[in-house]
Amino acid sequence: MFLKTVPVILFVGAAAFVTSSTVHDTHAAKIPLVTVHAKDFAFDAPKTISAGMTTFKLVNDGKMLHHMSIMKLEQGKTFADLQAAMKDPNAPPPAWLVSVGGPNAAIPGNTIEATLNLEAGNYVIACFIPSPGDPTPHFAKGMIQPLTVSAASGVAQAGAAMVDAPTPTVHLELKDYGFTLSKPLHAGKNVIHVMNDGPQDHEAIFVKLAPGKHIADVNKWVTQEGMKGPPPGAPIDGMAGLAKGRTGIFTVDLTPGTYGLICFAPDAKDHKEHSLHGMTSEFTVR
Ligand SMILES: [Cu+2]
């Protein structure tokens, strides 16, 4: 199941990015909004979009938890090459499959967004999340399909809106194995610029914890209990797998309470989820 390979530029660069966009973004640039619907078990997504800054909106119309992990097929590889490579479940993930983020993760009925700057190329979108009591990831049930990112501008999704480019207010660094926020999050909207400092691929799932629950309970529920029983927390957004050096932006609107960050990307050495290597974080918003 190598495709469970879900998911920095230096921190100095990040700080500069946040500062400059804060200073200059009094008139936010307009960028395309691409809407994708997730069902049990398929994506309804455009086949082709334009390169550049894009906000991806994932609407979960299903009854299961879903995300949209976007991966670039490098070295001229195609979706057919990926399908051929997937036939050997024990093969390591191909080096030409590069995780570039995506909305992560939407509970049934929820809508979440992630903003990414994608270069032209062949991509694939997939959901790696399993269902309660069934470890088969959703991509194996049909939630995987190609996406072409075209160098030509104006390849807009029918009916697509333009939206303001998000202006980050805080930076989140992912690394082996942990999360570092540049400053504490506050109640209300926090626009989070994420970077993976590597070396491994990482993801960020932002979880609102149920009363009295901890991120350790979420870790146990996912990695040991097959997501059965009442969830100890609900994901509210985040960033799907990012390869080292890749970045993205997502927004969380927080109310007072306890939250966690967690990464379930499989470890390159022992294949255990990164959360079992300590890649979790918990904090309180007042
Ligand atoms: Cu990780």
Short mmCIF file of C-alpha atoms and ligand atoms in Angstrom, two decimals:
data_model
loop_
_atom_site.label_atom_id
_atom_site.label_comp_id
_atom_site.label_asym_id
_atom_site.label_seq_id
_atom_site.Cartn_x
_atom_site.Cartn_y
_atom_site.Cartn_z
CA MET A 1 0.00 0.00 0.00
CA PHE A 2 2.77 2.42 -0.91
CA LEU A 3 0.25 5.02 -1.93
CA LYS A 4 -0.34 5.71 1.73
CA THR A 5 2.66 7.96 1.13
CA VAL A 6 0.56 10.94 1.98
CA PRO A 7 1.86 13.21 3.40
CA VAL A 8 10.78 23.70 3.67
CA ILE A 9 11.83 26.15 2.35
CA LEU A 10 13.80 27.59 5.29
CA PHE A 11 11.95 29.21 8.12
CA VAL A 12 13.67 32.50 7.40
CA GLY A 13 12.05 32.42 3.99
CA ALA A 14 8.71 31.71 5.59
CA ALA A 15 8.94 34.66 7.92
CA ALA A 16 9.83 36.90 5.01
CA PHE A 17 6.91 35.50 3.03
CA VAL A 18 4.43 36.17 5.82
CA THR A 19 5.80 39.66 6.44
CA SER A 20 5.87 40.75 2.82
CA SER A 21 2.40 39.46 2.08
CA THR A 22 1.10 41.19 5.19
CA VAL A 23 2.63 44.47 4.13
CA HIS A 24 1.78 44.41 0.43
CA ASP A 25 -1.48 42.55 0.36
CA THR A 26 -3.81 45.43 1.04
CA HIS A 27 -5.40 44.52 -2.30
CA ALA A 28 -5.37 40.74 -2.36
CA ALA A 29 -4.81 39.20 -5.77
CA LYS A 30 -7.70 37.20 -7.20
CA ILE A 31 -7.01 33.52 -7.80
CA PRO A 32 -9.17 30.71 -9.21
CA LEU A 33 -11.32 28.58 -6.95
CA VAL A 34 -11.50 24.91 -7.98
CA THR A 35 -14.34 22.97 -6.40
CA VAL A 36 -14.13 19.20 -5.95
CA HIS A 37 -16.90 17.03 -4.54
CA ALA A 38 -16.03 13.85 -2.65
CA LYS A 39 -18.52 10.99 -2.55
CA ASP A 40 -18.28 7.41 -1.25
CA PHE A 41 -16.12 6.56 -3.25
CA ALA A 42 -15.36 8.96 -6.09
CA PHE A 43 -14.23 12.50 -6.80
CA ASP A 44 -16.17 14.89 -8.98
CA ALA A 45 -13.32 17.12 -10.13
CA PRO A 46 -12.22 18.99 -13.23
CA LYS A 47 -9.80 17.16 -15.53
CA THR A 48 -7.71 20.23 -16.36
CA ILE A 49 -6.91 23.44 -14.49
CA SER A 50 -4.43 26.30 -15.00
CA ALA A 51 -1.05 26.49 -13.30
CA GLY A 52 -0.48 29.03 -10.53
CA MET A 53 -1.98 29.92 -7.18
CA THR A 54 -5.28 28.09 -6.80
CA THR A 55 -7.68 27.52 -3.93
CA PHE A 56 -9.04 23.98 -3.87
CA LYS A 57 -12.41 23.61 -2.17
CA LEU A 58 -13.32 20.07 -1.15
CA VAL A 59 -17.02 19.44 -0.46
CA ASN A 60 -17.68 16.13 1.27
CA ASP A 61 -21.02 14.79 -0.02
CA GLY A 62 -20.30 11.33 1.39
CA LYS A 63 -20.90 9.56 4.67
CA MET A 64 -17.19 8.88 5.26
CA LEU A 65 -14.22 11.09 6.08
CA HIS A 66 -12.38 12.18 2.90
CA HIS A 67 -9.47 14.33 1.83
CA MET A 68 -7.89 15.24 -1.48
CA SER A 69 -4.20 14.50 -1.68
CA ILE A 70 -2.64 15.98 -4.82
CA MET A 71 0.52 14.40 -6.19
CA LYS A 72 2.65 15.45 -9.13
CA LEU A 73 3.81 12.85 -11.66
CA GLU A 74 7.32 13.98 -12.52
CA GLN A 75 9.76 12.80 -15.22
CA GLY A 76 6.95 12.85 -17.78
CA LYS A 77 5.11 10.01 -16.06
CA THR A 78 1.39 9.56 -16.65
CA PHE A 79 -1.59 8.19 -14.77
CA ALA A 80 -1.11 4.91 -16.68
CA ASP A 81 2.47 4.68 -15.35
CA LEU A 82 1.14 5.17 -11.84
CA GLN A 83 -1.51 2.48 -12.30
CA ALA A 84 1.21 0.09 -13.51
CA ALA A 85 3.43 0.94 -10.53
CA MET A 86 0.52 0.38 -8.12
CA LYS A 87 0.15 -3.25 -9.21
CA ASP A 88 2.97 -4.22 -6.84
CA PRO A 89 1.66 -3.33 -3.38
CA ASN A 90 5.07 -3.98 -1.80
CA ALA A 91 7.01 -1.68 -4.07
CA PRO A 92 8.31 1.54 -2.53
CA PRO A 93 6.63 4.72 -3.75
CA PRO A 94 8.14 5.79 -7.07
CA ALA A 95 10.55 8.73 -6.83
CA TRP A 96 8.57 10.50 -9.57
CA LEU A 97 5.43 10.68 -7.40
CA VAL A 98 5.68 13.95 -5.45
CA SER A 99 3.16 14.99 -2.79
CA VAL A 100 2.08 18.61 -3.20
CA GLY A 101 -0.71 19.01 -0.60
CA GLY A 102 -4.47 19.43 -0.74
CA PRO A 103 -7.45 19.89 1.60
CA ASN A 104 -7.14 17.51 4.60
CA ALA A 105 -9.67 16.30 5.84
CA ALA A 106 -13.43 16.87 5.54
CA ILE A 107 -15.97 15.15 7.77
CA PRO A 108 -19.30 14.29 6.08
CA GLY A 109 -21.14 17.47 5.09
CA ASN A 110 -18.10 19.67 5.62
CA THR A 111 -16.32 21.96 3.14
CA ILE A 112 -12.62 22.70 3.53
CA GLU A 113 -10.03 24.55 1.45
CA ALA A 114 -6.33 24.56 0.70
CA THR A 115 -4.42 27.00 -1.47
CA LEU A 116 -1.48 25.71 -3.51
CA ASN A 117 0.83 27.08 -6.17
CA LEU A 118 1.01 24.30 -8.76
CA GLU A 119 3.33 24.28 -11.74
CA ALA A 120 2.20 22.79 -15.05
CA GLY A 121 2.36 19.01 -15.29
CA ASN A 122 0.60 15.71 -14.81
CA TYR A 123 -0.97 15.21 -11.41
CA VAL A 124 -3.20 12.74 -9.63
CA ILE A 125 -5.73 13.31 -6.86
CA ALA A 126 -6.45 10.57 -4.31
CA CYS A 127 -7.97 9.85 -0.91
CA PHE A 128 -5.80 7.71 1.36
CA ILE A 129 -8.22 7.65 4.27
CA PRO A 130 -9.72 4.25 5.22
CA SER A 131 -13.22 3.67 6.58
CA PRO A 132 -14.02 2.66 10.17
CA GLY A 133 -13.29 -1.05 10.53
CA ASP A 134 -12.00 -1.34 6.95
CA PRO A 135 -8.31 -0.51 6.41
CA THR A 136 -8.67 -0.31 2.60
CA PRO A 137 -7.78 3.26 1.64
CA HIS A 138 -10.46 5.01 -0.40
CA PHE A 139 -8.25 5.34 -3.49
CA ALA A 140 -8.50 1.56 -3.85
CA LYS A 141 -12.31 1.99 -4.02
CA GLY A 142 -12.18 4.54 -6.82
CA MET A 143 -11.04 7.79 -5.22
CA ILE A 144 -8.08 8.35 -7.52
CA GLN A 145 -7.99 10.16 -10.86
CA PRO A 146 -5.69 12.23 -13.05
CA LEU A 147 -5.55 16.01 -13.01
CA THR A 148 -3.74 18.00 -15.71
CA VAL A 149 -2.30 21.35 -14.70
CA SER A 150 -1.90 23.38 -17.88
CA ALA A 151 0.61 26.15 -18.52
CA ALA A 152 -2.11 27.91 -20.50
CA SER A 153 -4.05 30.44 -18.48
CA GLY A 154 -7.80 30.60 -18.55
CA VAL A 155 -8.39 26.85 -18.26
CA ALA A 156 -11.10 27.55 -15.73
CA GLN A 157 -13.55 25.12 -14.23
CA ALA A 158 -17.03 25.84 -15.58
CA GLY A 159 -18.72 28.32 -13.30
CA ALA A 160 -15.57 28.80 -11.24
CA ALA A 161 -15.34 31.85 -9.06
CA MET A 162 -12.27 33.96 -8.42
CA VAL A 163 -11.40 34.44 -4.76
CA ASP A 164 -8.96 36.56 -2.80
CA ALA A 165 -5.53 34.96 -2.42
CA PRO A 166 -5.19 34.14 1.29
CA THR A 167 -2.85 36.30 3.36
CA PRO A 168 -1.04 34.08 5.89
CA THR A 169 -1.03 35.19 9.51
CA VAL A 170 1.07 32.36 10.95
CA HIS A 171 3.64 29.85 9.76
CA LEU A 172 3.59 26.11 10.44
CA GLU A 173 6.74 24.07 9.92
CA LEU A 174 6.53 20.29 9.44
CA LYS A 175 9.61 18.16 10.05
CA ASP A 176 10.77 14.73 11.25
CA TYR A 177 8.91 14.53 13.62
CA GLY A 178 6.97 17.52 14.75
CA PHE A 179 5.00 20.70 14.18
CA THR A 180 6.26 24.21 14.94
CA LEU A 181 3.94 27.20 14.84
CA SER A 182 5.58 30.64 14.51
CA LYS A 183 3.17 32.00 17.13
CA PRO A 184 0.19 30.78 19.14
CA LEU A 185 -3.14 30.55 17.33
CA HIS A 186 -6.03 32.69 18.51
CA ALA A 187 -9.81 32.47 18.50
CA GLY A 188 -11.19 33.46 15.10
CA LYS A 189 -9.58 33.05 11.68
CA ASN A 190 -5.96 31.92 11.44
CA VAL A 191 -4.49 31.71 7.93
CA ILE A 192 -1.73 29.12 8.14
CA HIS A 193 1.18 28.94 5.71
CA VAL A 194 2.60 25.41 5.90
CA MET A 195 6.01 24.21 4.78
CA ASN A 196 7.56 20.82 4.97
CA ASP A 197 11.16 21.03 6.12
CA GLY A 198 11.51 17.26 5.68
CA PRO A 199 13.37 15.21 5.11
CA GLN A 200 10.32 12.93 4.82
CA ASP A 201 6.87 13.69 3.41
CA HIS A 202 4.46 14.99 6.05
CA GLU A 203 0.84 15.99 6.34
CA ALA A 204 -1.00 18.18 8.85
CA ILE A 205 -4.45 17.31 10.10
CA PHE A 206 -5.92 19.99 12.32
CA VAL A 207 -8.26 18.37 14.85
CA LYS A 208 -10.79 19.87 17.24
CA LEU A 209 -10.66 17.58 20.25
CA ALA A 210 -13.82 16.31 21.93
CA PRO A 211 -14.28 17.48 25.53
CA GLY A 212 -11.79 15.75 27.83
CA LYS A 213 -9.95 14.11 24.91
CA HIS A 214 -6.33 14.50 23.86
CA ILE A 215 -4.46 14.16 20.57
CA ALA A 216 -3.05 10.91 22.01
CA ASP A 217 -6.62 9.55 21.96
CA VAL A 218 -6.95 10.49 18.27
CA ASN A 219 -3.63 8.78 17.56
CA LYS A 220 -4.80 5.60 19.29
CA TRP A 221 -8.25 5.71 17.63
CA VAL A 222 -6.69 5.86 14.16
CA THR A 223 -3.57 3.70 14.53
CA GLN A 224 -4.85 1.02 16.92
CA GLU A 225 -8.65 1.07 17.00
CA GLY A 226 -9.43 1.17 13.25
CA MET A 227 -11.40 4.41 13.70
CA LYS A 228 -14.18 2.45 15.40
CA GLY A 229 -16.31 3.93 18.16
CA PRO A 230 -16.96 7.60 18.86
CA PRO A 231 -14.22 9.84 17.40
CA PRO A 232 -12.15 11.63 20.09
CA GLY A 233 -11.93 14.64 17.82
CA ALA A 234 -12.95 15.93 14.40
CA PRO A 235 -10.64 17.22 11.69
CA ILE A 236 -11.46 20.81 10.70
CA ASP A 237 -8.87 21.31 7.92
CA GLY A 238 -5.16 20.86 7.29
CA MET A 239 -2.77 20.04 4.49
CA ALA A 240 -2.46 16.70 2.74
CA GLY A 241 0.98 15.17 2.19
CA LEU A 242 3.73 17.58 1.23
CA ALA A 243 7.15 16.59 -0.04
CA LYS A 244 10.15 18.37 1.45
CA GLY A 245 10.28 21.99 0.34
CA ARG A 246 6.62 22.15 -0.71
CA THR A 247 4.25 24.73 0.77
CA GLY A 248 0.56 25.49 1.00
CA ILE A 249 -1.99 27.62 2.85
CA PHE A 250 -5.10 26.66 4.79
CA THR A 251 -7.39 28.55 7.13
CA VAL A 252 -8.89 27.50 10.44
CA ASP A 253 -11.65 29.41 12.20
CA LEU A 254 -11.18 28.58 15.88
CA THR A 255 -13.43 28.83 18.88
CA PRO A 256 -12.10 28.44 22.43
CA GLY A 257 -11.20 24.83 23.09
CA THR A 258 -8.48 22.23 22.72
CA TYR A 259 -6.98 21.37 19.34
CA GLY A 260 -4.36 19.06 17.96
CA LEU A 261 -2.14 18.60 14.93
CA ILE A 262 -1.26 15.11 13.74
CA CYS A 263 0.56 13.41 10.85
CA PHE A 264 -0.29 9.89 9.70
CA ALA A 265 2.24 9.74 6.85
CA PRO A 266 4.02 6.37 6.90
CA ASP A 267 7.61 6.39 8.04
CA ALA A 268 10.24 5.71 5.38
CA LYS A 269 12.01 3.19 7.65
CA ASP A 270 9.45 1.31 9.72
CA HIS A 271 6.25 2.28 7.80
CA LYS A 272 4.54 3.23 11.08
CA GLU A 273 2.50 6.42 11.06
CA HIS A 274 4.53 9.49 11.99
CA SER A 275 2.12 10.08 14.86
CA LEU A 276 3.70 6.98 16.45
CA HIS A 277 7.08 8.71 16.10
CA GLY A 278 5.76 11.65 18.09
CA MET A 279 4.44 13.80 15.27
CA THR A 280 1.53 15.22 17.26
CA SER A 281 0.90 18.52 18.96
CA GLU A 282 -1.82 19.83 21.25
CA PHE A 283 -2.79 23.32 22.29
CA THR A 284 -5.58 25.32 23.85
CA VAL A 285 -7.31 28.32 22.30
CA ARG A 286 -8.85 30.77 24.78
CU CU B 1 4.90 13.25 9.16
#
